[in-house]
GROMACS .gro file of N, CA and C in nm:
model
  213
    1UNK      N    1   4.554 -15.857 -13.789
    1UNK     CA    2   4.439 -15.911 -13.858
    1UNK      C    3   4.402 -15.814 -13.970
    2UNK      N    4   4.353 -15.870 -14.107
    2UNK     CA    5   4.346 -15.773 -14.196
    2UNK      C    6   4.213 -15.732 -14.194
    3UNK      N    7   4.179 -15.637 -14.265
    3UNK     CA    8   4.033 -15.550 -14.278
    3UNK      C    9   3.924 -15.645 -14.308
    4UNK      N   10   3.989 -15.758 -14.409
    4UNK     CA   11   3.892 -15.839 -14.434
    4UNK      C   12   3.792 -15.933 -14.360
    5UNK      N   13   3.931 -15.984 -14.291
    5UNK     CA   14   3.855 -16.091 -14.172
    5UNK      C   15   3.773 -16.056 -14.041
    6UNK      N   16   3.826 -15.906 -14.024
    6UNK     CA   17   3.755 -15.841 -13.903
    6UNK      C   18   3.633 -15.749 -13.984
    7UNK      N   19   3.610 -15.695 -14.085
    7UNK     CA   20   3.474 -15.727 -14.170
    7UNK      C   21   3.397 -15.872 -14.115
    8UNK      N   22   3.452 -15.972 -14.169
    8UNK     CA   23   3.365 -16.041 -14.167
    8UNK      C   24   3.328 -16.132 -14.081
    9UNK      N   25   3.422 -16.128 -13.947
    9UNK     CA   26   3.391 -16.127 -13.806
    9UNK      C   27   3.305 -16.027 -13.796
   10UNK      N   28   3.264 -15.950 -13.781
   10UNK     CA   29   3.178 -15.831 -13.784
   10UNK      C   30   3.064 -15.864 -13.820
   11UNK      N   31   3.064 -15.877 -13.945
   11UNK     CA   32   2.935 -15.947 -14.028
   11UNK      C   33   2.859 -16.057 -14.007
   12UNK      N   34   2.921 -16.161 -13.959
   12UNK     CA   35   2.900 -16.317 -13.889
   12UNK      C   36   2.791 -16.281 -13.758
   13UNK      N   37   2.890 -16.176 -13.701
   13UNK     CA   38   2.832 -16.149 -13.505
   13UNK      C   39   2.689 -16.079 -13.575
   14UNK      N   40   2.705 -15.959 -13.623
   14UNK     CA   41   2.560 -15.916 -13.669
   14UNK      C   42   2.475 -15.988 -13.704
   15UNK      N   43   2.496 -16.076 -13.824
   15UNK     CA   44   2.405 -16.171 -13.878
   15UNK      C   45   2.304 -16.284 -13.735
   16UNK      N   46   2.439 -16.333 -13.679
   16UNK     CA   47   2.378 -16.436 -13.569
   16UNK      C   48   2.302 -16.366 -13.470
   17UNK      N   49   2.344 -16.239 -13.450
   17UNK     CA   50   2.259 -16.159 -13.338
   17UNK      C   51   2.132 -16.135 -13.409
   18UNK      N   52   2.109 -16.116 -13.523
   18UNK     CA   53   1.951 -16.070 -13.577
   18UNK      C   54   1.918 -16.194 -13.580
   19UNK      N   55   1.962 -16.272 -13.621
   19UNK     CA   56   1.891 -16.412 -13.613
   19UNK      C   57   1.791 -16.468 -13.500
   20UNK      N   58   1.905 -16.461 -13.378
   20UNK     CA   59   1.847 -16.539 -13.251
   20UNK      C   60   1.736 -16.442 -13.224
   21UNK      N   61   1.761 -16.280 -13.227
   21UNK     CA   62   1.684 -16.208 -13.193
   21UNK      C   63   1.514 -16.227 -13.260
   22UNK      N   64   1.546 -16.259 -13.394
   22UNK     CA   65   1.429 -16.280 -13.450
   22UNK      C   66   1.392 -16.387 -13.467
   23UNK      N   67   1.428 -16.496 -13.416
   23UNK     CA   68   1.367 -16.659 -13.337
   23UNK      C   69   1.301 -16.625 -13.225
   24UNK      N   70   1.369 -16.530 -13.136
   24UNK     CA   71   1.278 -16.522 -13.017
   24UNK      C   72   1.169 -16.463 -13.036
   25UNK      N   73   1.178 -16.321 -13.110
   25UNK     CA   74   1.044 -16.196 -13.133
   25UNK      C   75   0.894 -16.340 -13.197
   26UNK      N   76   0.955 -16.418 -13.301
   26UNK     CA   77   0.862 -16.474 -13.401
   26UNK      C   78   0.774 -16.558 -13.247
   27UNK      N   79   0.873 -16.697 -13.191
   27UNK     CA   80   0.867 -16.777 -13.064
   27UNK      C   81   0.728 -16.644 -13.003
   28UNK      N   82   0.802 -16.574 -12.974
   28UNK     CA   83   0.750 -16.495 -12.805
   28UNK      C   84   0.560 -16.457 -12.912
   29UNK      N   85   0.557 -16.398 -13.050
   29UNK     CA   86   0.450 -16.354 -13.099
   29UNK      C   87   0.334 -16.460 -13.156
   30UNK      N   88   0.388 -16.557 -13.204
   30UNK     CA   89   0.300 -16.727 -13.225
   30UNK      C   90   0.227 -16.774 -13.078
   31UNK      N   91   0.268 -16.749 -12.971
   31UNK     CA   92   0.234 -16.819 -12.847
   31UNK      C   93   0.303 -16.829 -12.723
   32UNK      N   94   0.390 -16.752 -12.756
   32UNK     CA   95   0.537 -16.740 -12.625
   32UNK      C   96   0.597 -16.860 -12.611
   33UNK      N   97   0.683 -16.792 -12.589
   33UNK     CA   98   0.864 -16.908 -12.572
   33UNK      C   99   0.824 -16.938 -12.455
   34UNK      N  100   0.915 -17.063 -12.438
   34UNK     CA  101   0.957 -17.036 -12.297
   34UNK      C  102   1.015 -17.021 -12.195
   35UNK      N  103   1.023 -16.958 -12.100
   35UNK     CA  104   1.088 -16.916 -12.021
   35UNK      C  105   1.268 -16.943 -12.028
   36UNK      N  106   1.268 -17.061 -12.034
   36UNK     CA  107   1.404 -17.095 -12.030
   36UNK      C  108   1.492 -17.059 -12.165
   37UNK      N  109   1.413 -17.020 -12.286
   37UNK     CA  110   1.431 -16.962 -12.375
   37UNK      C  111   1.518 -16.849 -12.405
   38UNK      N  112   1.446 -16.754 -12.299
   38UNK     CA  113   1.494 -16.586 -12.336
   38UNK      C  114   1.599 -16.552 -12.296
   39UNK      N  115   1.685 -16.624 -12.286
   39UNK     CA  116   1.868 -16.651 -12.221
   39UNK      C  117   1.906 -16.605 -12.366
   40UNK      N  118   1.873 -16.693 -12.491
   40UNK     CA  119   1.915 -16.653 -12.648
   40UNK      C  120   1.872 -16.542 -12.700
   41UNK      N  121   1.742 -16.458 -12.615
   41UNK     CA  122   1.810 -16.322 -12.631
   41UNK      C  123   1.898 -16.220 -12.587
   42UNK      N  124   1.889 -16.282 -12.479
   42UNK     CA  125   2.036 -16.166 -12.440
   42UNK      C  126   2.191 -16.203 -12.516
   43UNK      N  127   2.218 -16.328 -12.545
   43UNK     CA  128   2.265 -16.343 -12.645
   43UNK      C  129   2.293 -16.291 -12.750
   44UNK      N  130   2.174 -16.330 -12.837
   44UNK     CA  131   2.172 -16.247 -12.936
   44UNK      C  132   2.187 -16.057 -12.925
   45UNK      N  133   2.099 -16.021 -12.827
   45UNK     CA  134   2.170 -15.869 -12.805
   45UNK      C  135   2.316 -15.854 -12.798
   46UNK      N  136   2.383 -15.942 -12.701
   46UNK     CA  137   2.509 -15.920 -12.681
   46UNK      C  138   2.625 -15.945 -12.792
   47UNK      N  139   2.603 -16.025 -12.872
   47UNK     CA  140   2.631 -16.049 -13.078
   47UNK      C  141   2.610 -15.948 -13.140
   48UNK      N  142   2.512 -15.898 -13.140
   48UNK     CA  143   2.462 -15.778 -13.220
   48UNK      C  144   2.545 -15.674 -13.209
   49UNK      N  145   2.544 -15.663 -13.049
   49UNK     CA  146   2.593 -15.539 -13.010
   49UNK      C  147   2.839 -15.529 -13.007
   50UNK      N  148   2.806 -15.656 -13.017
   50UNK     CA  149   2.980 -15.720 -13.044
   50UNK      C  150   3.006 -15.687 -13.184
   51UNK      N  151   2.902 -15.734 -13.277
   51UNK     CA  152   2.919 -15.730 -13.456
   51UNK      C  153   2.942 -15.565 -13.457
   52UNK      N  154   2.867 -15.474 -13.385
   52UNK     CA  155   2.881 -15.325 -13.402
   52UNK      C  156   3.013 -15.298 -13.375
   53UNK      N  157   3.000 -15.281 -13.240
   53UNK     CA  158   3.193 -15.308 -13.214
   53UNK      C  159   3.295 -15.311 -13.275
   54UNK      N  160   3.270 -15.445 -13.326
   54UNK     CA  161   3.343 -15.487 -13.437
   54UNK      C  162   3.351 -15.437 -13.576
   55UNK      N  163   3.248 -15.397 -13.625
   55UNK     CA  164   3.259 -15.330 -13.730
   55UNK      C  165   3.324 -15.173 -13.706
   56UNK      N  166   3.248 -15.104 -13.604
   56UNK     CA  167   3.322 -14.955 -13.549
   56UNK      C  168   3.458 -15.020 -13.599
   57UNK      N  169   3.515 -15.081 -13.508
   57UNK     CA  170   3.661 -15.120 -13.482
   57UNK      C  171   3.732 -15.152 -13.615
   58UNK      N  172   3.673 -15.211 -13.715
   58UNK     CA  173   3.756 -15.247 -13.806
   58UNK      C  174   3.796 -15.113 -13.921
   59UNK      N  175   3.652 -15.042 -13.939
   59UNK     CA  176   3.662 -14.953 -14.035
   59UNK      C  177   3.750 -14.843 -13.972
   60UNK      N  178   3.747 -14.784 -13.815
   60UNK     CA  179   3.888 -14.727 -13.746
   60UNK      C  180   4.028 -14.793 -13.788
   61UNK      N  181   4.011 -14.887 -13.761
   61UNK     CA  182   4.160 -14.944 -13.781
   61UNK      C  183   4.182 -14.960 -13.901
   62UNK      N  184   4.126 -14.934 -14.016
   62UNK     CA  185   4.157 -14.914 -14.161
   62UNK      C  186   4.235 -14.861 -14.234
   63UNK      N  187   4.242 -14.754 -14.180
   63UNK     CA  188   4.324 -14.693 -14.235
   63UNK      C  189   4.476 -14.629 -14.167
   64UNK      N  190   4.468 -14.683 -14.050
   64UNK     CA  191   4.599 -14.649 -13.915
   64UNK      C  192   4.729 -14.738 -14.032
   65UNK      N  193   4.844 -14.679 -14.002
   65UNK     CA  194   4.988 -14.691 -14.104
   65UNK      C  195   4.999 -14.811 -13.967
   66UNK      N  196   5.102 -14.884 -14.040
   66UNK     CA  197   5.166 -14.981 -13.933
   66UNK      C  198   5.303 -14.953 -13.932
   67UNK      N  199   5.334 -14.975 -13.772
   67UNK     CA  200   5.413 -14.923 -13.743
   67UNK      C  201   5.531 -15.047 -13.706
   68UNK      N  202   5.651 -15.073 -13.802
   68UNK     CA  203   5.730 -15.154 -13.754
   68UNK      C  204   5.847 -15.116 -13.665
   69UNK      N  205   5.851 -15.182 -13.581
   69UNK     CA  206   5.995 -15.141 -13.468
   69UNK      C  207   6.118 -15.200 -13.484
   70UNK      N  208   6.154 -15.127 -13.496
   70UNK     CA  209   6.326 -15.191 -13.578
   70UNK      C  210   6.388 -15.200 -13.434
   71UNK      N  211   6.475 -15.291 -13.402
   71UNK     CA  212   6.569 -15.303 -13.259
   71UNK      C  213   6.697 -15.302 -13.315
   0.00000   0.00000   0.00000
């Protein structure tokens, strides 16, 4: 996979994780969500915390040589 697309896999997961996260914060501060709600934040934490990952991961693997195996 090239740098690009795992960028922007990266970028996608971050984006959707701040999102849901900040549907719920707005939800929970207007009058509270409810209950059955706060499932899309752990969600969203778990996106957020994938988009990081993912980004760690891509900018590591950036610059690694590829290695072809000749048989």
């Amino acid at each position: 996979m090239t740098f690009g697309a795992r960028l922007a896999i990266a970028i996608t997961f971050i984006v959707v994780g701040v999102a849901a996260l900040t549907i719920i914060l707005t939800l929970e501060i207007d009058g509270g969500a409810p209950q059955w709600l706060h499932w899309i934040s752990w969600i969203g934490g778990g996106l957020f915390a994938a988009g990081i990952g993912n980004l760690v991961n891509a900018f590591r693997l950036r610059n690694v040589p590829r290695v072809d195996r000749q048989e």
